[in-house]
PDB file of N, CA and C in Angstrom:
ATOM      1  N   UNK A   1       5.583   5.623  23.176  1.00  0.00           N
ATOM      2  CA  UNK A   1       5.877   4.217  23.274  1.00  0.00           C
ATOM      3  C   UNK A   1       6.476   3.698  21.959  1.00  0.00           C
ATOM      4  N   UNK A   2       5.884   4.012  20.917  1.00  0.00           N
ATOM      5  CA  UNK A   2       6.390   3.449  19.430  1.00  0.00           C
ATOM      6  C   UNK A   2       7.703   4.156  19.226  1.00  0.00           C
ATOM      7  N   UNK A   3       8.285   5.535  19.948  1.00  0.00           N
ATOM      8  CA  UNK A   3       9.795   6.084  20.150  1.00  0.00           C
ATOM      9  C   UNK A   3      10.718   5.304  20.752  1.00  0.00           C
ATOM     10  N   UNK A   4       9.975   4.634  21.528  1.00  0.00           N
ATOM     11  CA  UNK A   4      11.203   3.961  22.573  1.00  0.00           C
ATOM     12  C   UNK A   4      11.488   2.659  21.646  1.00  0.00           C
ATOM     13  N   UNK A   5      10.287   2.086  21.545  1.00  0.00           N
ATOM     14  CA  UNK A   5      10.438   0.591  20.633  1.00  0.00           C
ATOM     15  C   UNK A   5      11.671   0.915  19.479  1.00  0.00           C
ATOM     16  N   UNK A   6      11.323   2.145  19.064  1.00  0.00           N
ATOM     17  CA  UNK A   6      12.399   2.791  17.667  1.00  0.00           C
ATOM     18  C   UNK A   6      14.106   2.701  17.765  1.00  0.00           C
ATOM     19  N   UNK A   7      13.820   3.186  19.017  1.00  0.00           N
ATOM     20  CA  UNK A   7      15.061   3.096  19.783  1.00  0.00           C
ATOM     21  C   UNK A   7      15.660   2.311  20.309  1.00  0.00           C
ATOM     22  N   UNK A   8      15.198   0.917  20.510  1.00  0.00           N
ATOM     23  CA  UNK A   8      16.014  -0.280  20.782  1.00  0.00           C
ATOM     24  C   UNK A   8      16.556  -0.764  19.911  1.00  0.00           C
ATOM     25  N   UNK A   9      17.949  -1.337  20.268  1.00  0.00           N
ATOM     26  CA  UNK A   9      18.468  -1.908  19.541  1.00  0.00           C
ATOM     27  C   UNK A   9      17.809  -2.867  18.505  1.00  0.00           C
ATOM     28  N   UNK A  10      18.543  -3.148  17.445  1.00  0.00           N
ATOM     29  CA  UNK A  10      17.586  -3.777  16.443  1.00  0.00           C
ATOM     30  C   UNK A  10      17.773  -5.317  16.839  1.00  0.00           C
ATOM     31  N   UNK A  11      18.504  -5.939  17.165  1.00  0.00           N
ATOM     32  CA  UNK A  11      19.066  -7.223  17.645  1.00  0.00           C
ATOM     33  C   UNK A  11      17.573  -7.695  18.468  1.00  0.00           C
ATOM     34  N   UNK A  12      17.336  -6.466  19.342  1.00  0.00           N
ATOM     35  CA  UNK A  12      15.945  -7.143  20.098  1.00  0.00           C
ATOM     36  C   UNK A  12      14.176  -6.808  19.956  1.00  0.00           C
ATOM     37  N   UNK A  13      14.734  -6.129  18.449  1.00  0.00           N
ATOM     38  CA  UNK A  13      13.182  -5.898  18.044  1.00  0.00           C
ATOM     39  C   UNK A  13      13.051  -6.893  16.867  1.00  0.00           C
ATOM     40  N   UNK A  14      14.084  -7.350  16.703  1.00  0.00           N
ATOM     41  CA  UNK A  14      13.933  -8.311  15.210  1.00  0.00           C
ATOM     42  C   UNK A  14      13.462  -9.619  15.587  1.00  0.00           C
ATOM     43  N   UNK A  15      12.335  -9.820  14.498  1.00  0.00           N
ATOM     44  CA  UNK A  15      11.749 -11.250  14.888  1.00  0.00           C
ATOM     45  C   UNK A  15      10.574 -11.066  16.477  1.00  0.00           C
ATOM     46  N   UNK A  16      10.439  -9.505  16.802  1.00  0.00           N
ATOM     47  CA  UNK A  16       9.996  -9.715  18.278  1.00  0.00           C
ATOM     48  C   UNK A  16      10.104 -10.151  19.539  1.00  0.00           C
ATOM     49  N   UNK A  17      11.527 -10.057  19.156  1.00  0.00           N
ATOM     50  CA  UNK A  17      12.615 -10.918  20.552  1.00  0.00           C
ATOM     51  C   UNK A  17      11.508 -10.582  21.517  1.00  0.00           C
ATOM     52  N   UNK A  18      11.796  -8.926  22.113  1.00  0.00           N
ATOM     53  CA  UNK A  18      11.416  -8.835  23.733  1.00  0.00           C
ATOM     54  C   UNK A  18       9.782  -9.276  23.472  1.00  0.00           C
ATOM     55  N   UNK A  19       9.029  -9.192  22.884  1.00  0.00           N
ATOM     56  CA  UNK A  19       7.660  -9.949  23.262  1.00  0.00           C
ATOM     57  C   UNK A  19       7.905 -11.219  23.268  1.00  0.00           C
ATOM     58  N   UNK A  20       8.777 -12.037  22.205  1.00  0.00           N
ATOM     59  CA  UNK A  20       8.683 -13.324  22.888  1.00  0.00           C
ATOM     60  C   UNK A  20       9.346 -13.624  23.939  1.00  0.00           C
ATOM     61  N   UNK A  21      10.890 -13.210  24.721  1.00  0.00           N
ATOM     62  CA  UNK A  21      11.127 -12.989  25.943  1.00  0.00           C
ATOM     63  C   UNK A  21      10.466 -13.352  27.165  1.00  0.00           C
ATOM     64  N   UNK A  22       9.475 -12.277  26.504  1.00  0.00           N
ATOM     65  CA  UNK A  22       8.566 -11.957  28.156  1.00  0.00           C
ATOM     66  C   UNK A  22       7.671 -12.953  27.643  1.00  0.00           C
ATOM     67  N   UNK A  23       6.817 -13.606  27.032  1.00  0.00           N
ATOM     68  CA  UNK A  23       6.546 -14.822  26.780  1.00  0.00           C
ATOM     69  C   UNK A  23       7.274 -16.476  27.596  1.00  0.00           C
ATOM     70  N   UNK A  24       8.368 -16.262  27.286  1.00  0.00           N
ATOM     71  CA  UNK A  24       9.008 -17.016  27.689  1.00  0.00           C
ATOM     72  C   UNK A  24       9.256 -17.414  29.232  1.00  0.00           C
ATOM     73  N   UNK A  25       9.198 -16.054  29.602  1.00  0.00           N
ATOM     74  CA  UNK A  25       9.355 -15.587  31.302  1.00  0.00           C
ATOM     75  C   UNK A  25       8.351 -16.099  32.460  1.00  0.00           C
ATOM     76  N   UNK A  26       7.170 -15.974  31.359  1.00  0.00           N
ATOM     77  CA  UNK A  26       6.006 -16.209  31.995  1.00  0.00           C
ATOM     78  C   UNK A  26       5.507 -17.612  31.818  1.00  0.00           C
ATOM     79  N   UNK A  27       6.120 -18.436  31.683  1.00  0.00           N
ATOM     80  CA  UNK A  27       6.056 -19.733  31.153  1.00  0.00           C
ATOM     81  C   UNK A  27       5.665 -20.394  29.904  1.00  0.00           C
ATOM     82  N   UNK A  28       5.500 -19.448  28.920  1.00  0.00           N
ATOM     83  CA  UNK A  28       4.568 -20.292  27.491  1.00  0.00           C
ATOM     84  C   UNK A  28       5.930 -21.505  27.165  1.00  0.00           C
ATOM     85  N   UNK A  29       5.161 -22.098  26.352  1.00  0.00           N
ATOM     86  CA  UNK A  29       6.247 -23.117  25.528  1.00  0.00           C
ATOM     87  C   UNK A  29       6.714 -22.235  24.007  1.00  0.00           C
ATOM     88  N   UNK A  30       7.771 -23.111  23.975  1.00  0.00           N
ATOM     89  CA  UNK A  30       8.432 -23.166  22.788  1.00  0.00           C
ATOM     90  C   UNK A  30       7.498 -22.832  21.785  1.00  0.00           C
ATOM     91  N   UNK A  31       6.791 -23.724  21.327  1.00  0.00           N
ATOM     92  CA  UNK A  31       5.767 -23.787  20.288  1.00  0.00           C
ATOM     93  C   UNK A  31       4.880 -21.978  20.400  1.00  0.00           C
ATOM     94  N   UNK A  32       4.926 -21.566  21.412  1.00  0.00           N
ATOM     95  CA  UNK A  32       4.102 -20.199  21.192  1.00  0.00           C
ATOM     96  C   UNK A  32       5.278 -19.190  20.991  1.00  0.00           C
ATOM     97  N   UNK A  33       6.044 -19.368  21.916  1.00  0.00           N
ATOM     98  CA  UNK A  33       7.663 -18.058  21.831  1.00  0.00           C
ATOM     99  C   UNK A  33       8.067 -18.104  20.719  1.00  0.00           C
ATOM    100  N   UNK A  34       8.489 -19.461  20.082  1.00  0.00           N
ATOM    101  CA  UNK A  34       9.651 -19.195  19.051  1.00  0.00           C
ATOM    102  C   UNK A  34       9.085 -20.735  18.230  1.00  0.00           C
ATOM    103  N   UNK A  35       7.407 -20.372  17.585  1.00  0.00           N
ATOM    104  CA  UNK A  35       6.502 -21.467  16.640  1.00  0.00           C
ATOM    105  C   UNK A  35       7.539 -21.545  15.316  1.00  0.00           C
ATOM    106  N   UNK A  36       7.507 -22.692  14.653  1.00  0.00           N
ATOM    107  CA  UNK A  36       8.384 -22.868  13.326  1.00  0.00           C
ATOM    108  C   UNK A  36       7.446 -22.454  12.437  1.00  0.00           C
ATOM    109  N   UNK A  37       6.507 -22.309  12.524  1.00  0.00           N
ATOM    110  CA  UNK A  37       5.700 -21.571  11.136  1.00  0.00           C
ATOM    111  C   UNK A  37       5.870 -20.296  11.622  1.00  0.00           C
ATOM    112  N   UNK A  38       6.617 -18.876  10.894  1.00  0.00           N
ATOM    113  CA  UNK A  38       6.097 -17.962  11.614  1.00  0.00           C
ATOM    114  C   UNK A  38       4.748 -17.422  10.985  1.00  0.00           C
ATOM    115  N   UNK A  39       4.044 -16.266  12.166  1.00  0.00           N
ATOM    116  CA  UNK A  39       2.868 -16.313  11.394  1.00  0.00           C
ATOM    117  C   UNK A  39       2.997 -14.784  10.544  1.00  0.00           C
ATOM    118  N   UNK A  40       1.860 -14.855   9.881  1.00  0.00           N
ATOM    119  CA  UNK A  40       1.614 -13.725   8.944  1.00  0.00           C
ATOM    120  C   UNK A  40       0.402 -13.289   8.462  1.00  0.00           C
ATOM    121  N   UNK A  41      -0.421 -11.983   8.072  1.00  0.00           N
ATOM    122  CA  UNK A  41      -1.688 -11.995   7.503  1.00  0.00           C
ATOM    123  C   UNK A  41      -1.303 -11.492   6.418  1.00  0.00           C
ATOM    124  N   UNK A  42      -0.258 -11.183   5.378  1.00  0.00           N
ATOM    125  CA  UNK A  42      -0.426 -11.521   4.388  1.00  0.00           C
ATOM    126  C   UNK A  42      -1.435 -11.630   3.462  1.00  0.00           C
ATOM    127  N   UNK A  43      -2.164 -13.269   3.513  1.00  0.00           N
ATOM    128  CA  UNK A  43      -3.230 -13.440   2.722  1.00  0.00           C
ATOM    129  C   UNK A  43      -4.024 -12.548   2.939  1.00  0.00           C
ATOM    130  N   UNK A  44      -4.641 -12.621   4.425  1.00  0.00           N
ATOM    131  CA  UNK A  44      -5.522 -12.436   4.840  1.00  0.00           C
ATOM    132  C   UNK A  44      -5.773 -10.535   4.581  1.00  0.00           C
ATOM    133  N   UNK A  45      -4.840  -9.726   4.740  1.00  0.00           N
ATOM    134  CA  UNK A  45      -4.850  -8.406   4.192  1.00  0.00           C
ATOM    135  C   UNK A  45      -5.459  -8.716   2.672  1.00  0.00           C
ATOM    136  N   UNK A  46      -4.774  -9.283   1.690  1.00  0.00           N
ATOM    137  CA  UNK A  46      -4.818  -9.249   0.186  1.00  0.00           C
ATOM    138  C   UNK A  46      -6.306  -9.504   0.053  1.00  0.00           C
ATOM    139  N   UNK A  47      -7.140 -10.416   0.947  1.00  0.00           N
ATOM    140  CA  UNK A  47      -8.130 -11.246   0.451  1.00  0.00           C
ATOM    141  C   UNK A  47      -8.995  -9.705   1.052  1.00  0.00           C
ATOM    142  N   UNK A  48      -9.305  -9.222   1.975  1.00  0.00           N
ATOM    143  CA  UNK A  48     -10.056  -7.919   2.569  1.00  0.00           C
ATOM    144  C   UNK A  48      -9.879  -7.253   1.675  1.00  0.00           C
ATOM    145  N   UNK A  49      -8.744  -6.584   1.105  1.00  0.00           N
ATOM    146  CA  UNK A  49      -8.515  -5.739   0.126  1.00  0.00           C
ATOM    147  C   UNK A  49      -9.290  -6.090  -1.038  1.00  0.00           C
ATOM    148  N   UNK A  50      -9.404  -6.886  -1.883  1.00  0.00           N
ATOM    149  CA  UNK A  50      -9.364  -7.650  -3.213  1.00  0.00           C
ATOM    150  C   UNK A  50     -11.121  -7.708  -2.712  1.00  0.00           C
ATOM    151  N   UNK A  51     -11.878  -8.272  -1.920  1.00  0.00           N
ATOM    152  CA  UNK A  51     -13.486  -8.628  -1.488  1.00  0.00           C
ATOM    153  C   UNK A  51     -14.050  -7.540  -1.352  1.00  0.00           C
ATOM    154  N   UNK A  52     -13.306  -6.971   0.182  1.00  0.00           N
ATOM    155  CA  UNK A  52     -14.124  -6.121   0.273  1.00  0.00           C
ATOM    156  C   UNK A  52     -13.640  -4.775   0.909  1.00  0.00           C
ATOM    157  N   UNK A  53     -12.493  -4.410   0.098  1.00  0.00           N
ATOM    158  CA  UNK A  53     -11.700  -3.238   0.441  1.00  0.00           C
ATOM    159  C   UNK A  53     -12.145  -2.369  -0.668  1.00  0.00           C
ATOM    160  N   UNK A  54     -11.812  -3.244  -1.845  1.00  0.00           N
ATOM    161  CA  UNK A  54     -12.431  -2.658  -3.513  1.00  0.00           C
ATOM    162  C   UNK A  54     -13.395  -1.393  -2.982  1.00  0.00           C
ATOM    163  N   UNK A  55     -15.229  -2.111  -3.182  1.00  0.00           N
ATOM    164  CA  UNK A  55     -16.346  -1.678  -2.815  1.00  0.00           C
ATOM    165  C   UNK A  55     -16.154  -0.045  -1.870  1.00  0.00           C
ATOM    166  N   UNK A  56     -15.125  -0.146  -1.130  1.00  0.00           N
ATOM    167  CA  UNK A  56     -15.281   0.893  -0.002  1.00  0.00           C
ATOM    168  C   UNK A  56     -14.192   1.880  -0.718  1.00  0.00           C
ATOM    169  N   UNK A  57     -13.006   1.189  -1.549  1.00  0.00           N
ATOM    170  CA  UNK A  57     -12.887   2.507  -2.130  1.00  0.00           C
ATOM    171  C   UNK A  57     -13.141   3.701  -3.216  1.00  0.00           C
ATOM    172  N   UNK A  58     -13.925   2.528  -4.301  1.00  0.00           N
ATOM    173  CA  UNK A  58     -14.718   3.278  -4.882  1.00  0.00           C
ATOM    174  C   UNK A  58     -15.799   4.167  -4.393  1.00  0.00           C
ATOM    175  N   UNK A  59     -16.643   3.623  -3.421  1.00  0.00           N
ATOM    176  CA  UNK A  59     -17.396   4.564  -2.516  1.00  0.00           C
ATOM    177  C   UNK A  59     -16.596   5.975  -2.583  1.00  0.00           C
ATOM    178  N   UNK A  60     -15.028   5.704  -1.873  1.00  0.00           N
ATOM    179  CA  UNK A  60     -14.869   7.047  -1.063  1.00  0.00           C
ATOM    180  C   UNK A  60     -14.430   7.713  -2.674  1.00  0.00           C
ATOM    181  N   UNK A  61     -14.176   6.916  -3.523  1.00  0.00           N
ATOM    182  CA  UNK A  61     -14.187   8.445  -5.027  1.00  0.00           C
ATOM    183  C   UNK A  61     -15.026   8.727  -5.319  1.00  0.00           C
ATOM    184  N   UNK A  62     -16.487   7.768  -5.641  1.00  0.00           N
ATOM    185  CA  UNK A  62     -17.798   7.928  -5.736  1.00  0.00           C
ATOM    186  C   UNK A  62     -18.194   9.360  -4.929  1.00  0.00           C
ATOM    187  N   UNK A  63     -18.251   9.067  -3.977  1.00  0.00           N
ATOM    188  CA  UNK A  63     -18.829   9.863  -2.740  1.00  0.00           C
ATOM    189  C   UNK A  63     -18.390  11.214  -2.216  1.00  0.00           C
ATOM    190  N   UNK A  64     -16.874  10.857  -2.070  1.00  0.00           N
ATOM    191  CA  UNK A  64     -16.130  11.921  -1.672  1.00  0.00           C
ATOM    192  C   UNK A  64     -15.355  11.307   0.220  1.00  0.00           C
ATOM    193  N   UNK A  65     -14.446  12.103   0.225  1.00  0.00           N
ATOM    194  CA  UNK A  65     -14.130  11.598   1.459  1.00  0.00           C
ATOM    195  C   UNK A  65     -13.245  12.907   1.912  1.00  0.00           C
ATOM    196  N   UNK A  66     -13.301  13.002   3.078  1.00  0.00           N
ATOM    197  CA  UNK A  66     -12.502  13.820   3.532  1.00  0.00           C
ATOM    198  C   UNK A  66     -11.126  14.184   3.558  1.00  0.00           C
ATOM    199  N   UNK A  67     -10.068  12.678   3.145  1.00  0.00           N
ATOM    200  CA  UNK A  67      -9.401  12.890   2.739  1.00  0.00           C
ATOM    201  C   UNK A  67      -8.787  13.237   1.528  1.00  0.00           C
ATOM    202  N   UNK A  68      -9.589  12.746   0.495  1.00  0.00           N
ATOM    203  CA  UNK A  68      -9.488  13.412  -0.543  1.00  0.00           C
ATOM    204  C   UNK A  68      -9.972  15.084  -0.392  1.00  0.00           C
ATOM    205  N   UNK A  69     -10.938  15.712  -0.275  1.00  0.00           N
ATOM    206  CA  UNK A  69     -11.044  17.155   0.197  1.00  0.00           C
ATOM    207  C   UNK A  69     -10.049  17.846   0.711  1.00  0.00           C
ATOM    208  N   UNK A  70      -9.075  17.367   1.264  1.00  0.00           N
ATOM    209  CA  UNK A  70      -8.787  18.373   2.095  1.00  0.00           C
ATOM    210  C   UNK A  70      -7.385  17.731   1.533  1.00  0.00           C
ATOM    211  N   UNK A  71      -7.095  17.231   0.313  1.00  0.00           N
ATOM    212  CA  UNK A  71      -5.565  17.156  -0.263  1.00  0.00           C
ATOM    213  C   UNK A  71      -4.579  15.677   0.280  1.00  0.00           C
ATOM    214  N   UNK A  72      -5.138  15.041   1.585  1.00  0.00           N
ATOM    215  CA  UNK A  72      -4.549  14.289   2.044  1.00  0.00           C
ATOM    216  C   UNK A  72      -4.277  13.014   0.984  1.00  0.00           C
ATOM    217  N   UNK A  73      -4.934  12.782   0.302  1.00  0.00           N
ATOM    218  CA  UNK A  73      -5.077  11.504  -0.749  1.00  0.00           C
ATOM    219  C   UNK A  73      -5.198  11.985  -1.879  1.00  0.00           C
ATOM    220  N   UNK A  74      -4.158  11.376  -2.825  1.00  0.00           N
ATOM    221  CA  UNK A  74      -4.611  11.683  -4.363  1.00  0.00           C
ATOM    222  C   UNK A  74      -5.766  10.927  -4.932  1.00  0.00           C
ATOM    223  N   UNK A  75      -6.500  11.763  -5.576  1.00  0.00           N
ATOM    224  CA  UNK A  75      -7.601  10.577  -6.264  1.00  0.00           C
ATOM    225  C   UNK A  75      -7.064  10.083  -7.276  1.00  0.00           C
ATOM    226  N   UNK A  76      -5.626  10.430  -8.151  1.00  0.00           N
ATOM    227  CA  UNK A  76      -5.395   9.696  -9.160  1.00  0.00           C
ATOM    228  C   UNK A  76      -4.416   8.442  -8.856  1.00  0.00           C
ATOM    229  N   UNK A  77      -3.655   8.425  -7.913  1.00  0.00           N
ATOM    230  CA  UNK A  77      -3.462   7.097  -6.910  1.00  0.00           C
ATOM    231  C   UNK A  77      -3.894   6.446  -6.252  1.00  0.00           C
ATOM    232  N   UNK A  78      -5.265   6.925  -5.770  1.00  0.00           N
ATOM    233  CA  UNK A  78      -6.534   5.815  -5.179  1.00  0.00           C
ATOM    234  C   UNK A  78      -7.208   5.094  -6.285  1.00  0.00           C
ATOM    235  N   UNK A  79      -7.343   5.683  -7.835  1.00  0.00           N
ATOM    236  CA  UNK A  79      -8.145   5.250  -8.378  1.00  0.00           C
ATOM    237  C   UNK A  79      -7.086   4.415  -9.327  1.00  0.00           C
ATOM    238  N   UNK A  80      -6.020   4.697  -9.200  1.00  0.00           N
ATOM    239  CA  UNK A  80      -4.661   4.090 -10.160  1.00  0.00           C
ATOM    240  C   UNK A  80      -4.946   2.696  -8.964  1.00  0.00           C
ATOM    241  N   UNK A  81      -4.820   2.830  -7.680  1.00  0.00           N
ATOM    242  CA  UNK A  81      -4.698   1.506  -7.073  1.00  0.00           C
ATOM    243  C   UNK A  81      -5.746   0.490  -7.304  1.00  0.00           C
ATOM    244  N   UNK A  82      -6.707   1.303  -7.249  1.00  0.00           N
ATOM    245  CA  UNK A  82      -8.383   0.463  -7.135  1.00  0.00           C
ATOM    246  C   UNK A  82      -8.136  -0.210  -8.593  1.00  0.00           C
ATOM    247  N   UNK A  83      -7.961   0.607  -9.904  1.00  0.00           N
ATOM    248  CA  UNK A  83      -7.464  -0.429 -11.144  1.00  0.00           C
ATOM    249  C   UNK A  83      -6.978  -1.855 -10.847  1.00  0.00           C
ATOM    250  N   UNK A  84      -5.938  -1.546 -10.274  1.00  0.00           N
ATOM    251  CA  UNK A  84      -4.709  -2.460 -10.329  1.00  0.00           C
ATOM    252  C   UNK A  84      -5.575  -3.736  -9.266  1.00  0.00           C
ATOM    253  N   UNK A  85      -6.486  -3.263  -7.689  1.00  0.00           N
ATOM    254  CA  UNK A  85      -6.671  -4.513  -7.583  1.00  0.00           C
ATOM    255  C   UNK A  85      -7.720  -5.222  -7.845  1.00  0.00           C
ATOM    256  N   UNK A  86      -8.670  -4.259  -8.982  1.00  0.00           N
ATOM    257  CA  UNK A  86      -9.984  -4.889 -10.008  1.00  0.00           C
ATOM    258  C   UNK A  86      -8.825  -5.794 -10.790  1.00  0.00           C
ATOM    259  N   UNK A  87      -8.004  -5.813 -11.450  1.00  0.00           N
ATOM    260  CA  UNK A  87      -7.349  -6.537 -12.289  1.00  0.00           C
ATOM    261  C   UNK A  87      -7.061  -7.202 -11.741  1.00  0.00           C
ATOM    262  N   UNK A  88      -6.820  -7.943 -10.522  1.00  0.00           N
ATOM    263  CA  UNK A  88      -6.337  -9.009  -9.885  1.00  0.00           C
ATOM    264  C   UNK A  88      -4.843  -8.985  -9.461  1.00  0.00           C
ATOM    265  N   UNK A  89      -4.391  -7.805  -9.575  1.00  0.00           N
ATOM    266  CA  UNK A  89      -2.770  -7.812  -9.241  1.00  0.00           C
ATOM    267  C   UNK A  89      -2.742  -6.654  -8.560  1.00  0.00           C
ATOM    268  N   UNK A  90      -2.092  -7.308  -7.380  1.00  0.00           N
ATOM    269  CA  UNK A  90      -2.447  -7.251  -5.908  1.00  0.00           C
ATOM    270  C   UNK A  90      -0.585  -7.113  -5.400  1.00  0.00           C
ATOM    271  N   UNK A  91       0.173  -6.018  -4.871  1.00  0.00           N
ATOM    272  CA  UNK A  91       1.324  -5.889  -4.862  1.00  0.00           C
ATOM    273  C   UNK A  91       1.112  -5.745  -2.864  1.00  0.00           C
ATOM    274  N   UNK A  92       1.714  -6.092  -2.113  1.00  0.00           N
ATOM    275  CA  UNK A  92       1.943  -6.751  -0.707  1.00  0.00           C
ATOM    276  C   UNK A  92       2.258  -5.012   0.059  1.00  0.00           C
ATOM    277  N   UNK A  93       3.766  -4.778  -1.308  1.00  0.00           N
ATOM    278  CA  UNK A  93       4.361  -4.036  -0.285  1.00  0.00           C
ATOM    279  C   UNK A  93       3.756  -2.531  -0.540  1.00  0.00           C
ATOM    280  N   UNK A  94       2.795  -2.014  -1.411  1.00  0.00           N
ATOM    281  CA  UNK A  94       2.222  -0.940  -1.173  1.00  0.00           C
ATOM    282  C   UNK A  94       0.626  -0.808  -1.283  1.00  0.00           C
ATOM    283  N   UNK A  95      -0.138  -1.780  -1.378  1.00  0.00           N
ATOM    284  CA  UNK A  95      -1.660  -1.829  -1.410  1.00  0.00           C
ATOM    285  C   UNK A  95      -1.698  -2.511  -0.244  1.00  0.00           C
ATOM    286  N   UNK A  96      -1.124  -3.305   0.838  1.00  0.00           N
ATOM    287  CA  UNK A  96      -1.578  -3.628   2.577  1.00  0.00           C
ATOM    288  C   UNK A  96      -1.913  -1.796   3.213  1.00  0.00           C
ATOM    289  N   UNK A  97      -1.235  -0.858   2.608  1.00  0.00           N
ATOM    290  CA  UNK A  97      -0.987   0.906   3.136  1.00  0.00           C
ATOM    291  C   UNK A  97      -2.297   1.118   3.087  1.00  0.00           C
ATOM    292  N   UNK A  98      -2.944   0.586   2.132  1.00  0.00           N
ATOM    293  CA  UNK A  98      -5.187   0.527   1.047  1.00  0.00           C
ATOM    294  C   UNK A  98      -5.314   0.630   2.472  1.00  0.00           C
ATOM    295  N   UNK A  99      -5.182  -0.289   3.726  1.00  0.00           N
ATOM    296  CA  UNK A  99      -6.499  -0.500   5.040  1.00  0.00           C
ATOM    297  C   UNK A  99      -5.935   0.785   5.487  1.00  0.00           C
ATOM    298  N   UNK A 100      -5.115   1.417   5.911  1.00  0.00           N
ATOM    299  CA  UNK A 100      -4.904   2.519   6.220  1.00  0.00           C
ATOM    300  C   UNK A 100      -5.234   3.572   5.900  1.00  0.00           C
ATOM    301  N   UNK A 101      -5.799   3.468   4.519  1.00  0.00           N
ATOM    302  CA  UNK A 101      -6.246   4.871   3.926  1.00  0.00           C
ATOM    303  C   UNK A 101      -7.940   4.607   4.432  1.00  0.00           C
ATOM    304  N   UNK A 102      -8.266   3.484   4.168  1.00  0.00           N
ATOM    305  CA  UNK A 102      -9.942   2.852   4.403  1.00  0.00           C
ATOM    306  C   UNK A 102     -10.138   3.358   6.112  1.00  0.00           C
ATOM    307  N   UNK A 103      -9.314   3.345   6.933  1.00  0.00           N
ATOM    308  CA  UNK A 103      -9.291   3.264   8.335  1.00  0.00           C
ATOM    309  C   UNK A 103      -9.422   4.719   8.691  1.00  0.00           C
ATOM    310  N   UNK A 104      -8.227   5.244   8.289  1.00  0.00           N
ATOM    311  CA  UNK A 104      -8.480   7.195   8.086  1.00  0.00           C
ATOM    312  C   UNK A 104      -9.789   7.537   7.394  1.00  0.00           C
ATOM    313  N   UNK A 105      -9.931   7.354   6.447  1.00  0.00           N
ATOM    314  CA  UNK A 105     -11.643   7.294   5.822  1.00  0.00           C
ATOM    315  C   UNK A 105     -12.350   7.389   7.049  1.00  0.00           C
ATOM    316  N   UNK A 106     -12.371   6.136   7.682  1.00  0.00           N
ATOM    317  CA  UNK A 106     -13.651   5.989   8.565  1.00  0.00           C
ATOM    318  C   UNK A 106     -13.799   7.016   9.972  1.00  0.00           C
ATOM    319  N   UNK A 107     -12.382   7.000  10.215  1.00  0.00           N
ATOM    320  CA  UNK A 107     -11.618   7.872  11.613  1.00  0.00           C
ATOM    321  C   UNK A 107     -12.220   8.985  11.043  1.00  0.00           C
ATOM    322  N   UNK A 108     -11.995   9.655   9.883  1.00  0.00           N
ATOM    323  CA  UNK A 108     -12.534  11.125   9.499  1.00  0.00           C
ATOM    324  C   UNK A 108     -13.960  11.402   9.656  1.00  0.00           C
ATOM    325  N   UNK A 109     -14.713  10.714   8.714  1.00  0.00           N
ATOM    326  CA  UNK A 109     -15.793  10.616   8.917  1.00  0.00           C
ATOM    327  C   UNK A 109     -16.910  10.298  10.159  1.00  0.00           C
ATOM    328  N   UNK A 110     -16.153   9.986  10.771  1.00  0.00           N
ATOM    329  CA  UNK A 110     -16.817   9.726  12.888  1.00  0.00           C
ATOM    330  C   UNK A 110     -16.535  10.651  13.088  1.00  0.00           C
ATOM    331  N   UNK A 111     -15.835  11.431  12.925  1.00  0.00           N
ATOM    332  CA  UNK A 111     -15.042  12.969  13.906  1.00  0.00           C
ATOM    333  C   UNK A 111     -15.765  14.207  12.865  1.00  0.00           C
ATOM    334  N   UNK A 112     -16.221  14.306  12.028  1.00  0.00           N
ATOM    335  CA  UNK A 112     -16.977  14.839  11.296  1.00  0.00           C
ATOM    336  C   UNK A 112     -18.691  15.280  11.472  1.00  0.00           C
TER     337      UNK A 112
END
């Protein structure tokens, strides 16, 4: 499914055309298809990360994690990141990737 999406033209994946489309089709208003604020979590990633993303990744250097074991994660770029967002500087376009590594963490560890 995420192949085919890949594969559409970009004209109708940009902005989420065909979901709002079919939105549209089905009667929503304006205000939900095509809202003038668009939305974003943004903050809301930075603020998880920064509270209480920190805590869980020191754990997994503390502790150990499977991905680190088995080569998938550097510990000197987990622990280079965890620096950077103890210091309060917090970069969008490669520490939002942090819940993904936290998420694999957890995925490993259930299947374990």
């Amino acid at each position: 499914m995420v192949q085919l999406g890949e594969w559409l033209p970009f004209h109708w994946r940009e902005l989420k055309q065909l979901q709002r489309r079919r939105l549209a089709s089905l009667g929503l208003s304006d205000d939900v298809t095509d809202p003038t604020e668009r939305e974003s979590f943004a903050e809301v990633v930075q603020h998880a990360l920064t509270l209480h993303g920190r805590p869980l990744l020191a754990r997994m250097l503390r502790d150990g994690s499977p991905l680190l074991d088995t080569g998938l994660l550097d510990p000197d770029g987990l622990t280079a990141a965890l620096h950077r967002l103890s210091s309060g500087t917090y970069r969008e376009s490669g520490d939002a990737q942090l819940l993904q590594v936290i998420n694999m963490h957890h995925a490993a560890l259930a299947y374990l």
